[in-house]
mmCIF file of C-alpha atoms in Angstrom:
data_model
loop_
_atom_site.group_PDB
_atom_site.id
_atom_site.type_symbol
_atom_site.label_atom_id
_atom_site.label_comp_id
_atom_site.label_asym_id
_atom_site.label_seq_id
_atom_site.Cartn_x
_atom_site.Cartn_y
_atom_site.Cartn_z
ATOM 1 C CA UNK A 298 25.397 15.041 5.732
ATOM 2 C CA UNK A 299 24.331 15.367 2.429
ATOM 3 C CA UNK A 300 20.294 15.044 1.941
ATOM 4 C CA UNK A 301 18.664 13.791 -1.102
ATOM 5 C CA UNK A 302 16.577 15.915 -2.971
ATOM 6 C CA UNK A 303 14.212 13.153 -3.692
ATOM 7 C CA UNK A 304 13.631 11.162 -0.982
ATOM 8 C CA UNK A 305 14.868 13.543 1.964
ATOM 9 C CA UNK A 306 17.214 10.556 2.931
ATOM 10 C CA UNK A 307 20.652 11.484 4.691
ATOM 11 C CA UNK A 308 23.805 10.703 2.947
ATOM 12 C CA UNK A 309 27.209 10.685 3.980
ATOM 13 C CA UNK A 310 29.332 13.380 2.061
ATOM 14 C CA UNK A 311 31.444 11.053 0.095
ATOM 15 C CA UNK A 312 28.184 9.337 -1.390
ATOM 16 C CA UNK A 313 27.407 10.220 -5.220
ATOM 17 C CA UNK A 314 24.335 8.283 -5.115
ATOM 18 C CA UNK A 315 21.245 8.220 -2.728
ATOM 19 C CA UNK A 316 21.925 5.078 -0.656
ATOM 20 C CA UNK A 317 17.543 4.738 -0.282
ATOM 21 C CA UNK A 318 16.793 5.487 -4.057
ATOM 22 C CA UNK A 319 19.542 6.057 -5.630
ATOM 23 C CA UNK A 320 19.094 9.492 -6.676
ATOM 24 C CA UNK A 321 22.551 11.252 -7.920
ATOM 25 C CA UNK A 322 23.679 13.632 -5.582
ATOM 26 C CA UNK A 323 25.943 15.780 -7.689
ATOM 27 C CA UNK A 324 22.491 17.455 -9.541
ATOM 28 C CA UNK A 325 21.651 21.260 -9.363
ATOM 29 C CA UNK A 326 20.029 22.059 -5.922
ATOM 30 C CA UNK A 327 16.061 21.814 -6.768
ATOM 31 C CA UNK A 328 13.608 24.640 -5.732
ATOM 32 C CA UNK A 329 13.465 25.255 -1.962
ATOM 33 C CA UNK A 330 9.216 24.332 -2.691
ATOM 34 C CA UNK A 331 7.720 22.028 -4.911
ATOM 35 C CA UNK A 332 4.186 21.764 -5.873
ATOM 36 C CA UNK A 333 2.767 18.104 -5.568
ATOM 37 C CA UNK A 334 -0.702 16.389 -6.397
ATOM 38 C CA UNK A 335 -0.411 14.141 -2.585
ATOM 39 C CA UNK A 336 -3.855 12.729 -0.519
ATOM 40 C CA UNK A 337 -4.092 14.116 2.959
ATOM 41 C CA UNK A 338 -4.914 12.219 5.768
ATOM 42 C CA UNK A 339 -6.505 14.045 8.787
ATOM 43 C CA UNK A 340 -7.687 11.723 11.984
ATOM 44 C CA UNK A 341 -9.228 13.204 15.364
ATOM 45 C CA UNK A 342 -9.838 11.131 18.334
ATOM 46 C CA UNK A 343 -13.389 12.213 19.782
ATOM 47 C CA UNK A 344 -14.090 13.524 23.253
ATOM 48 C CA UNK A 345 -10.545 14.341 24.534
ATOM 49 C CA UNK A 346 -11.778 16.112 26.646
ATOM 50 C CA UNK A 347 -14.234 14.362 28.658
ATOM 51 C CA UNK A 348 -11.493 11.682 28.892
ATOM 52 C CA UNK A 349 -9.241 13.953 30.261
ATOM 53 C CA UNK A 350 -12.003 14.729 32.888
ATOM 54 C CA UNK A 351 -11.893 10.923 33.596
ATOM 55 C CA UNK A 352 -8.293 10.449 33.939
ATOM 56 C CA UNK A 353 -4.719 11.607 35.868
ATOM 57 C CA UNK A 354 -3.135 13.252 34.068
ATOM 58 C CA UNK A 355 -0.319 10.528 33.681
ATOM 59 C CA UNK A 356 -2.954 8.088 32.485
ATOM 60 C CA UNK A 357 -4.141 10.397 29.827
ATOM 61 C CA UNK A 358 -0.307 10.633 28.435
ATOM 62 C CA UNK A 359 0.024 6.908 28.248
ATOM 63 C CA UNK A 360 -3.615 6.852 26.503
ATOM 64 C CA UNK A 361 -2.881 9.091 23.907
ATOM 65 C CA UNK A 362 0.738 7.892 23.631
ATOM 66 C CA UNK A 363 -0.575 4.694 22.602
ATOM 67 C CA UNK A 364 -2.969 6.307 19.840
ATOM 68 C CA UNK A 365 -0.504 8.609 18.520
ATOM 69 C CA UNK A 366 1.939 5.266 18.381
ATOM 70 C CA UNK A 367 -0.743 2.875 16.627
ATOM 71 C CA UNK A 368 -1.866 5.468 14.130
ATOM 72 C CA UNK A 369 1.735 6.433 13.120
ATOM 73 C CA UNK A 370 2.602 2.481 12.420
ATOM 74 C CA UNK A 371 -0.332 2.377 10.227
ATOM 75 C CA UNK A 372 0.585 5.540 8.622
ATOM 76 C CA UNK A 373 3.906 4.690 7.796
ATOM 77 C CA UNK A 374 3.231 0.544 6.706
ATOM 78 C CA UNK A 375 1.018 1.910 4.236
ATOM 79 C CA UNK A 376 3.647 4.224 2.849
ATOM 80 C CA UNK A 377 2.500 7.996 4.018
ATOM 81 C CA UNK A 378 4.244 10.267 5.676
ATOM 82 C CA UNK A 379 3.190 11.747 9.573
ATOM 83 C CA UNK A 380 3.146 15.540 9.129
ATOM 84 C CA UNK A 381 2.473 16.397 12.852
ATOM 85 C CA UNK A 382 0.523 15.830 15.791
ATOM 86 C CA UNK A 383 -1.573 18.484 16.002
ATOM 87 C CA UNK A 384 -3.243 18.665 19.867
ATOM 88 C CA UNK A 385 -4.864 14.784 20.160
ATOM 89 C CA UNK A 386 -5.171 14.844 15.983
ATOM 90 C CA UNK A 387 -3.060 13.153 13.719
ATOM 91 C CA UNK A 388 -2.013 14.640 9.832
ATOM 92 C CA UNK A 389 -0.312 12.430 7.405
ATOM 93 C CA UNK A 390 0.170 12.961 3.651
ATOM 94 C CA UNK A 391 0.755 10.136 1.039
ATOM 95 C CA UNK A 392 3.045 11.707 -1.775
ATOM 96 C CA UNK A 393 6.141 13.127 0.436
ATOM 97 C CA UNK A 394 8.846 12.890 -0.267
ATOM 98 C CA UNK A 395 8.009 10.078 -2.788
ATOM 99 C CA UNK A 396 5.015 10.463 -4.717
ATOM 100 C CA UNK A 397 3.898 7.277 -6.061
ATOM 101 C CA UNK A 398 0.775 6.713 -8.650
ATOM 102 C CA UNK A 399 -1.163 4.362 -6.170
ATOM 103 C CA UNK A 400 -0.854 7.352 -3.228
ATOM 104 C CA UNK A 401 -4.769 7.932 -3.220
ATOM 105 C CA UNK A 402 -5.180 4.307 -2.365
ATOM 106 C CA UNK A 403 -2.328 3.564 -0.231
ATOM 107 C CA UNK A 404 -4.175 6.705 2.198
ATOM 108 C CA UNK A 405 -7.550 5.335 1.828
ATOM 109 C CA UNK A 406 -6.303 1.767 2.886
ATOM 110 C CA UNK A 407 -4.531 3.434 5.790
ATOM 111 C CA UNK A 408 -7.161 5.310 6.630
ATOM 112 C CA UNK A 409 -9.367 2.029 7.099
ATOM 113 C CA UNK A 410 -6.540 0.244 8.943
ATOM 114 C CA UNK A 411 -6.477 3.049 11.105
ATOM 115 C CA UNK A 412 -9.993 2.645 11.917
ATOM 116 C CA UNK A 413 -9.719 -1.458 12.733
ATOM 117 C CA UNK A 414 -6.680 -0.655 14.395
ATOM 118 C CA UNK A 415 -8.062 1.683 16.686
ATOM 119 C CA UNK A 416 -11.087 -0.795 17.734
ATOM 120 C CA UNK A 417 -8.361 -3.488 18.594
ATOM 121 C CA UNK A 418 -6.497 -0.949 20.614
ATOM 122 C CA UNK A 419 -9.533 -0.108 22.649
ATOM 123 C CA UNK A 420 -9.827 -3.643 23.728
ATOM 124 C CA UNK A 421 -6.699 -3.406 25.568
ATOM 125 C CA UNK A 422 -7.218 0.732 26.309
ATOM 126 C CA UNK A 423 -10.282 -0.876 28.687
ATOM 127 C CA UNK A 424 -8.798 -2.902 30.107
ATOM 128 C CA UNK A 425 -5.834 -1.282 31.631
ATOM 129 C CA UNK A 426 -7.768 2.471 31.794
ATOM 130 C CA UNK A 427 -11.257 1.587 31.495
ATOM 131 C CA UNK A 428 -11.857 4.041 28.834
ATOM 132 C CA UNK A 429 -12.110 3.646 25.020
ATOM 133 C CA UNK A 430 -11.189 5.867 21.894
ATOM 134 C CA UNK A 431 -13.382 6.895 19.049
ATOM 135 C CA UNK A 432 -11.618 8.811 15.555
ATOM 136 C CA UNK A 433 -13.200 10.746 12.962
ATOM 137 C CA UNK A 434 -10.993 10.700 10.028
ATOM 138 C CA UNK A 435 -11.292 12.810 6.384
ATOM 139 C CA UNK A 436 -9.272 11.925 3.324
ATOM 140 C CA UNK A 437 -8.744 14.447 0.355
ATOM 141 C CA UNK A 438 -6.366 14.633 -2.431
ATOM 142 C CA UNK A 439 -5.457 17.923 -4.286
ATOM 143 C CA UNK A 440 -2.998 19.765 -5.400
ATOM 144 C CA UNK A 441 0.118 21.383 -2.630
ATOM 145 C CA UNK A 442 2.983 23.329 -1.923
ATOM 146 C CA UNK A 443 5.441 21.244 -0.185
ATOM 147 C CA UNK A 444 9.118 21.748 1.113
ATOM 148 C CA UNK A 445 11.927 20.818 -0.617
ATOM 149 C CA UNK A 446 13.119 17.533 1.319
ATOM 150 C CA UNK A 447 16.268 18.300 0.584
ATOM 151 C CA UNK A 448 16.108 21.491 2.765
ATOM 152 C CA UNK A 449 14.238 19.117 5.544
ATOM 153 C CA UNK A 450 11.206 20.821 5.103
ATOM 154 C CA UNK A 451 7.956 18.842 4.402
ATOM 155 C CA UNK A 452 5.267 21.114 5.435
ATOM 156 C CA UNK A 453 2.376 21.034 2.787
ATOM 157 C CA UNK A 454 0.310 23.897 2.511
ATOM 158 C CA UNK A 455 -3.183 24.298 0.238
ATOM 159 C CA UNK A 456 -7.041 24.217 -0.417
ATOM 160 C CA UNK A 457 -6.394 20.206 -0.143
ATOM 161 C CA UNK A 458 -4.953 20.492 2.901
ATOM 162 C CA UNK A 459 -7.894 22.601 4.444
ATOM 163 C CA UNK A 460 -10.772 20.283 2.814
ATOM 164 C CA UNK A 461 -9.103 17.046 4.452
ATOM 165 C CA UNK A 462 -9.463 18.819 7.951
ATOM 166 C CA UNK A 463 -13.009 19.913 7.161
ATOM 167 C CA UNK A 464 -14.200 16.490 6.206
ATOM 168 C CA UNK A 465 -12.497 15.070 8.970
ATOM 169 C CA UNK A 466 -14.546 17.729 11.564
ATOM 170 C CA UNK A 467 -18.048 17.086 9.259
ATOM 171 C CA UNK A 468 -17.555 12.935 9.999
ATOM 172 C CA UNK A 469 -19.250 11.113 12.520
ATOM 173 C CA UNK A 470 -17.108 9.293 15.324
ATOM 174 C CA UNK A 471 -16.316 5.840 13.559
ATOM 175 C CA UNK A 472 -16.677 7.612 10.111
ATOM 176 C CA UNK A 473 -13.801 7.812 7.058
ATOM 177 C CA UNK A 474 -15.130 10.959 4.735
ATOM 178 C CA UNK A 475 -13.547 10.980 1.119
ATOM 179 C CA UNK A 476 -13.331 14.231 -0.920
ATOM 180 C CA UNK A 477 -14.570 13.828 -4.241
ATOM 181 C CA UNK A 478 -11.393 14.016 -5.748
ATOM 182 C CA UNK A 479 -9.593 11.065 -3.377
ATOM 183 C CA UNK A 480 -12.793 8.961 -4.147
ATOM 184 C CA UNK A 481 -12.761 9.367 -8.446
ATOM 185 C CA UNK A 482 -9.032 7.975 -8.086
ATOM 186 C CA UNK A 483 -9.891 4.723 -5.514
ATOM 187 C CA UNK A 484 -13.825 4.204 -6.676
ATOM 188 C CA UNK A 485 -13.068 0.555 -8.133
ATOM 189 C CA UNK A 486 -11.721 -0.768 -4.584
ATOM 190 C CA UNK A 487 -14.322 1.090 -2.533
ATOM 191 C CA UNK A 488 -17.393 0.342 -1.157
ATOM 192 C CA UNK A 489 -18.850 4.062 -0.285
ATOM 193 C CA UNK A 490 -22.297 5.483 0.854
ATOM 194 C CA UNK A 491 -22.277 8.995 -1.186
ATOM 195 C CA UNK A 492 -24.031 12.013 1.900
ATOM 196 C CA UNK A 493 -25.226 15.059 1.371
ATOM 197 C CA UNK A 494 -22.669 17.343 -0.036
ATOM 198 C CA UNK A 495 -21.413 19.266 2.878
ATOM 199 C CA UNK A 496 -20.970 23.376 3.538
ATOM 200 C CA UNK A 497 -17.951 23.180 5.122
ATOM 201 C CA UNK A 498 -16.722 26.236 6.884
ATOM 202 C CA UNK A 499 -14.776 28.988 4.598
ATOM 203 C CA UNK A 500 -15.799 26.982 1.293
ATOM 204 C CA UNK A 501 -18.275 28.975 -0.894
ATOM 205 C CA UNK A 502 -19.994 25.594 -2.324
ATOM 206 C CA UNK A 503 -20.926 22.341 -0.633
ATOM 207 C CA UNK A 504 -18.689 20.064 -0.860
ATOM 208 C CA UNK A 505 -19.322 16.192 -2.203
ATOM 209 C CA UNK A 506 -17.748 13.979 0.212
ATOM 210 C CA UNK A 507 -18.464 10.037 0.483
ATOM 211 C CA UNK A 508 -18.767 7.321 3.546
ATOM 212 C CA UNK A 509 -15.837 4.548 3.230
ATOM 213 C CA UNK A 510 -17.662 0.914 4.037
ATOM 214 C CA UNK A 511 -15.271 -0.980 2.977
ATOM 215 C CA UNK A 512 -11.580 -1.452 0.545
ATOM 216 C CA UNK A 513 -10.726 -4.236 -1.559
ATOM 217 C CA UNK A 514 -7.081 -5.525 -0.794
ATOM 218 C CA UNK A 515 -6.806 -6.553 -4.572
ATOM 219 C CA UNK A 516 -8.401 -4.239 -7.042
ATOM 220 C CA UNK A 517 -6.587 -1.414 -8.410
ATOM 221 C CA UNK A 518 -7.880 2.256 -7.640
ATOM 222 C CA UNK A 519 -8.830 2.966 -11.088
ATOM 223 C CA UNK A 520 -9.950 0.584 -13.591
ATOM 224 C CA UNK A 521 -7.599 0.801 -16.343
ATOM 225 C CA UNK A 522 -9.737 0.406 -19.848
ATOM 226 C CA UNK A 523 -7.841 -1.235 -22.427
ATOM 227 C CA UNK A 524 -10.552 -1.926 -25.650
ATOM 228 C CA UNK A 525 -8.096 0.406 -27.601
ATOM 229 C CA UNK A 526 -5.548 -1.259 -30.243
ATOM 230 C CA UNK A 527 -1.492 -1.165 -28.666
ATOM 231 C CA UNK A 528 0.426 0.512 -30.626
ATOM 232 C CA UNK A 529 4.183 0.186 -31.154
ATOM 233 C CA UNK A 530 5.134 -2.149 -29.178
ATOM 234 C CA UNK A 531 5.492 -5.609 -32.062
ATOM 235 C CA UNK A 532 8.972 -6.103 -31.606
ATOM 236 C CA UNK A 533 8.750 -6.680 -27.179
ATOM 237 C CA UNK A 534 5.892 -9.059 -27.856
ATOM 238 C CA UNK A 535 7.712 -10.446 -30.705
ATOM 239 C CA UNK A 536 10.820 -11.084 -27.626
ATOM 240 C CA UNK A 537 8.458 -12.314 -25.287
ATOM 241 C CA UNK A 538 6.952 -14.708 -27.624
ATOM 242 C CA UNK A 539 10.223 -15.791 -28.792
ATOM 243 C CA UNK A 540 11.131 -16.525 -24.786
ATOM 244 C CA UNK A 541 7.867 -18.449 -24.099
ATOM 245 C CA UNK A 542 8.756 -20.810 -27.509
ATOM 246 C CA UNK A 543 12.566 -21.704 -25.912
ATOM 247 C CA UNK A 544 10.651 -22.350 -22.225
ATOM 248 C CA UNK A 545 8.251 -24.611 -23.071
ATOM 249 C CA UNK A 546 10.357 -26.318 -25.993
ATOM 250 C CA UNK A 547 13.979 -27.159 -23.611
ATOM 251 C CA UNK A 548 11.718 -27.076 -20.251
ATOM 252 C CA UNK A 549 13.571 -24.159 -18.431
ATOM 253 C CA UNK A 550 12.897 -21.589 -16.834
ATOM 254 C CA UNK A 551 13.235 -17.509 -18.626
ATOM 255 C CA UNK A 552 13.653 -14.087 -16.801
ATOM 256 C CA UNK A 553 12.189 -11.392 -18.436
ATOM 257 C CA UNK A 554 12.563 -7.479 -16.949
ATOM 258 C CA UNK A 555 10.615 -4.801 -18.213
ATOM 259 C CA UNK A 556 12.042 -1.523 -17.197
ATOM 260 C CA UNK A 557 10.542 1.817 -17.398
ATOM 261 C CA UNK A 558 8.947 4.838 -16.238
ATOM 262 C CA UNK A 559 5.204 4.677 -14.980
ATOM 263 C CA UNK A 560 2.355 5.324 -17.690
ATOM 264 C CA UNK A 561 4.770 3.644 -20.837
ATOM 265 C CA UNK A 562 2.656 0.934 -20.762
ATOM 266 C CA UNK A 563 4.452 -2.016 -19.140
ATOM 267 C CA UNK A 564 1.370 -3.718 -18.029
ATOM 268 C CA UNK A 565 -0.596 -3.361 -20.771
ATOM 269 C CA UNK A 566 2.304 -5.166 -22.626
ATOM 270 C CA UNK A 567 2.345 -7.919 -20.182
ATOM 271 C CA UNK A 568 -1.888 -8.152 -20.367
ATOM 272 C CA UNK A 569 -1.159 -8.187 -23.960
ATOM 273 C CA UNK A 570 0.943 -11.144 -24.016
ATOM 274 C CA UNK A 571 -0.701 -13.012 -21.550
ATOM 275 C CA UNK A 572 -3.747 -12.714 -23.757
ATOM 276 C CA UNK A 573 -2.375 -13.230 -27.378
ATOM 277 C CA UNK A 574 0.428 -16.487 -26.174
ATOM 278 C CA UNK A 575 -2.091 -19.201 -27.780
ATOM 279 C CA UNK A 576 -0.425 -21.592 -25.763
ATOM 280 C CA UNK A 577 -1.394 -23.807 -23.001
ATOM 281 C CA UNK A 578 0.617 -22.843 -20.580
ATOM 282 C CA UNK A 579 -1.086 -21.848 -17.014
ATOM 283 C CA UNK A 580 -0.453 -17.817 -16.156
ATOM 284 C CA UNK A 581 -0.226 -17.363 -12.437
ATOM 285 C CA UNK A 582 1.029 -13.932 -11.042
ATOM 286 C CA UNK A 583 2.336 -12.460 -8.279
ATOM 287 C CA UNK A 584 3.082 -9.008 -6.639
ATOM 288 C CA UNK A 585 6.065 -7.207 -5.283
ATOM 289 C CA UNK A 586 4.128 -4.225 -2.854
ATOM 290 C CA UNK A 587 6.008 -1.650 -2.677
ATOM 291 C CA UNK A 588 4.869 -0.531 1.206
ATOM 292 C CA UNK A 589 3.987 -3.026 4.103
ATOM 293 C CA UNK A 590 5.813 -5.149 6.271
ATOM 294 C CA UNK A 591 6.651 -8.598 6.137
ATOM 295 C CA UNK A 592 5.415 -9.474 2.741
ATOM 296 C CA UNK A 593 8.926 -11.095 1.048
ATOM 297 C CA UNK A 594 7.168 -13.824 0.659
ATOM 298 C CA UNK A 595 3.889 -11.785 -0.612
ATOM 299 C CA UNK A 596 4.218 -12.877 -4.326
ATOM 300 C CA UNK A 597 5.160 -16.296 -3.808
ATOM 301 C CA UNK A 598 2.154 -16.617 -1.488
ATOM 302 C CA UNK A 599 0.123 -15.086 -4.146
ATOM 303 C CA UNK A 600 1.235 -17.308 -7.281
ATOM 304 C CA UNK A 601 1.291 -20.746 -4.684
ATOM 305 C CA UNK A 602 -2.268 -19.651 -3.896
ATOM 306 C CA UNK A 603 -3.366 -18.962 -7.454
ATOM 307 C CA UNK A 604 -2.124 -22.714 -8.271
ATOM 308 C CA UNK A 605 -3.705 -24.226 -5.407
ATOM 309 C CA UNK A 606 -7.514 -22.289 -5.923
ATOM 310 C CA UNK A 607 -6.301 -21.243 -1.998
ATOM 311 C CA UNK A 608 -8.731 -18.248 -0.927
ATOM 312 C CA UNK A 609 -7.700 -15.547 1.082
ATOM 313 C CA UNK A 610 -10.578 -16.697 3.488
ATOM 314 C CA UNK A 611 -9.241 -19.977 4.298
ATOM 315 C CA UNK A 612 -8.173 -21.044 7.319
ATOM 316 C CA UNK A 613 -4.726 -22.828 7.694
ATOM 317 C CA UNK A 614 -6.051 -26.384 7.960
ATOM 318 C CA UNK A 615 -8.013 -25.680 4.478
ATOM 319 C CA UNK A 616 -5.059 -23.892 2.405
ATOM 320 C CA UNK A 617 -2.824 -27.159 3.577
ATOM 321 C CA UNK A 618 -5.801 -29.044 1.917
ATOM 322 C CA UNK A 619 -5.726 -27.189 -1.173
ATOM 323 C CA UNK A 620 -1.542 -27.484 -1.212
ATOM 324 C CA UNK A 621 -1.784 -31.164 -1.094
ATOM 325 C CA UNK A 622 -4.185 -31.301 -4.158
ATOM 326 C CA UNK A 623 -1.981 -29.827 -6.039
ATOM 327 C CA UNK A 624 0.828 -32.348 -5.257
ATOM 328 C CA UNK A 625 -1.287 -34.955 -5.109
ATOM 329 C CA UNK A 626 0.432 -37.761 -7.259
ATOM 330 C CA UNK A 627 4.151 -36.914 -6.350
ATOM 331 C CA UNK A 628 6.209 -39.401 -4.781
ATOM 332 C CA UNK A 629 7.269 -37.190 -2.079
ATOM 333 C CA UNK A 630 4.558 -34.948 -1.751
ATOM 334 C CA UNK A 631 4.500 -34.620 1.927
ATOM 335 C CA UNK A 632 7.706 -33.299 2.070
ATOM 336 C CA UNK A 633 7.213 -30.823 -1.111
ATOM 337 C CA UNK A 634 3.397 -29.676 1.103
ATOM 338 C CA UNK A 635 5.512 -29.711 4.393
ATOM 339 C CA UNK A 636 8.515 -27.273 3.224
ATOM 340 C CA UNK A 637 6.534 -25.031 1.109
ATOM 341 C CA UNK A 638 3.965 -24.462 4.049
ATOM 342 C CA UNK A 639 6.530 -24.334 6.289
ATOM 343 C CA UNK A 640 8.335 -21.137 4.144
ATOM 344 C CA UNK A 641 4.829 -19.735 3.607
ATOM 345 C CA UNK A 642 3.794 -19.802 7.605
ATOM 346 C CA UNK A 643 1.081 -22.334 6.800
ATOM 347 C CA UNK A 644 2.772 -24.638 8.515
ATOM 348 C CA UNK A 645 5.753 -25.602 10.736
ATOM 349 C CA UNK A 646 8.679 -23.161 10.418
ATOM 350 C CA UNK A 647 11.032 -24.471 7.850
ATOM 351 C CA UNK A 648 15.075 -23.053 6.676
ATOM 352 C CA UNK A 649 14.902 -20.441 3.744
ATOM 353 C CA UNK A 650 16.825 -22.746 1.404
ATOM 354 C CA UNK A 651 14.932 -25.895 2.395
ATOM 355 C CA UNK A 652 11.920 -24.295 1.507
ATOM 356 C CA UNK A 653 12.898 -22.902 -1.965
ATOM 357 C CA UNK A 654 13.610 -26.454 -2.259
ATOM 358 C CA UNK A 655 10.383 -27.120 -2.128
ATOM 359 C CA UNK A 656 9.113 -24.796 -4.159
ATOM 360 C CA UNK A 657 11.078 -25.651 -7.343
ATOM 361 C CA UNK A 658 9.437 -29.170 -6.993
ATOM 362 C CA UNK A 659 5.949 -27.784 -6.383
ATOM 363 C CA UNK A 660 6.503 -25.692 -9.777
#
């Protein structure tokens, strides 16, 4: 098997190309370690060991089976990778084998899924054992050494690693505790309580470490600010302009793809289009998330709701509301609301091409 040296995914010899991300194959051999900016996820269930006072030893398996299996799904939805299971703790890094520039968030939000998953799997933990789980869990981002996936070795070593385990042991049962670092790349979607820097064992300085409340679901980590003029980029909005002129003058519809590596400034060419059309024409936008599971739908959902004013607070009964509004004047706009709730799970299940149906007519 052949192993890419970006992703770590297994290939079959005769493949040239990585059949996950399509990395060529045929390139040198990379370094046997890399060194990596990745966040660190460190997550300790509380008083192990009076519950294994309380229960067989069988019981305790199943208990901790179920943690280990709940925390991993969250882990992994949310893009990060599980480093190991560590006694009843649980390490997982976000930026192996893939780094990706969102990693500090993606850890964050798993870190806080972790912690609402956990209190729904203690409803069912006491019922069937009578006992109930509580995590500490620290977050930190720094700079690694990492294994080259390639090789099949992950195993990230580092300051980083050590602060994430120390802010994990300084938090209170219940408690997410952000290094500084982790919190200056996610501080726009966080709600945080800032504590008293903390002298964490083998560091020579306290250490400024911050109390997750809450994360937004959609605001970007880091404010981008962008007061400043663009520069060089006339002749794509020129091509975009031009494509917006032919839409709304024949009435069709116009694909455009803009391709290139992160930081070239693809959305700021978008924002800048968006902005500078002079046109009536309605914007609505939708994503394409790059980690979670069943979201195909996800931007559809997002650009429906946009058109609609539907919150992500409203109940079914209320988003239908909002659907037929927007309809509201078609001659067959029960069966436009009825397919495109039924593809959107608003509604009564509906086939895939029935419900594109609908959506063409809707906009």
């Amino acid at each position: 098997m052949r192993r890419c040296p970006t992703c770590g995914e297994e290939n079959s010899e005769r493949a040239r190309f990585c059949q996950n991300c399509a990395t060529p194959l045929t390139e040198t051999e990379r370094a046997s370690e890399v060194r990596k900016v990745v966040t660190i996820v460190f997550a300790d269930v509380t008083g192990s060991t009076a519950l294994g006072e309380r229960l067989d030893p069988e019981a305790l398996r199943r208990v901790m089976g179920r943690y280990f299996d709940e925390m991993a799904s969250v882990i992994e939805r949310h893009g990060g990778t599980v480093e190991k299971f560590i006694g009843d703790a649980v390490m997982a890094v976000f930026g192996i084998p893939q780094l990706h520039e969102d990693d500090a968030l993606r850890a964050v939000r798993a870190a806080d899924d972790m912690r609402r998953a956990l209190g729904a799997l203690n409803h069912d933990l006491e019922r069937d054992h009578g006992v109930g789980l509580a995590a500490r869990i620290g977050v930190n981002t720094g700079e690694v050494v990492a294994g080259n996936p390639a090789s099949g070795q992950r195993l990230v070593t580092g300051d980083a690693v050590n602060v994430a385990a120390r802010l994990e042991q300084a938090a209170a049962p219940g408690q997410i505790l952000l290094g500084e670092s982790t919190h200056r790349l996610v501080k726009d979607a966080v709600e945080v309580t800032r504590v008293e820097p903390l002298d964490l064992k083998g560091k020579s300085e306290p250490i400024p470490a911050f109390s997750l409340g809450a994360v937004s679901e959609d605001t970007a980590g880091h404010a981008r600010h962008l007061d400043s003029a663009m520069v060089g980029r006339h002749k794509e909005l020129e091509m975009l302009d031009h494509a917006l002129d032919r839409v709304l003058t024949e009435r069709t519809t116009h694909l455009f793809t803009l391709l290139g590596p992160a930081g070239v400034g693809k959305s700021r060419l978008v924002g800048e289009f968006v902005a500078g059309s002079g046109t009536e024409a309605s914007v609505l936008r939708g994503r394409c998330l790059s980690y979670g599971e069943g979201i195909t739908y996800f931007p559809l959902v997002e650009i429906i709701g946009d058109a609609a004013g539907v919150e992500r607070t409203d109940d079914l009964v209320t988003a239908r509301s909002k659907l037929t509004n927007l309809v509201d004047g078609a001659e067959d706009r029960d069966r436009i609301v009825s397919l495109v709730a039924g593809l959107l799970s608003w509604g009564e299940t509906v086939g895939a091409e029935d419900g594109h149906r609908g959506v063409r007519k809707l906009l």
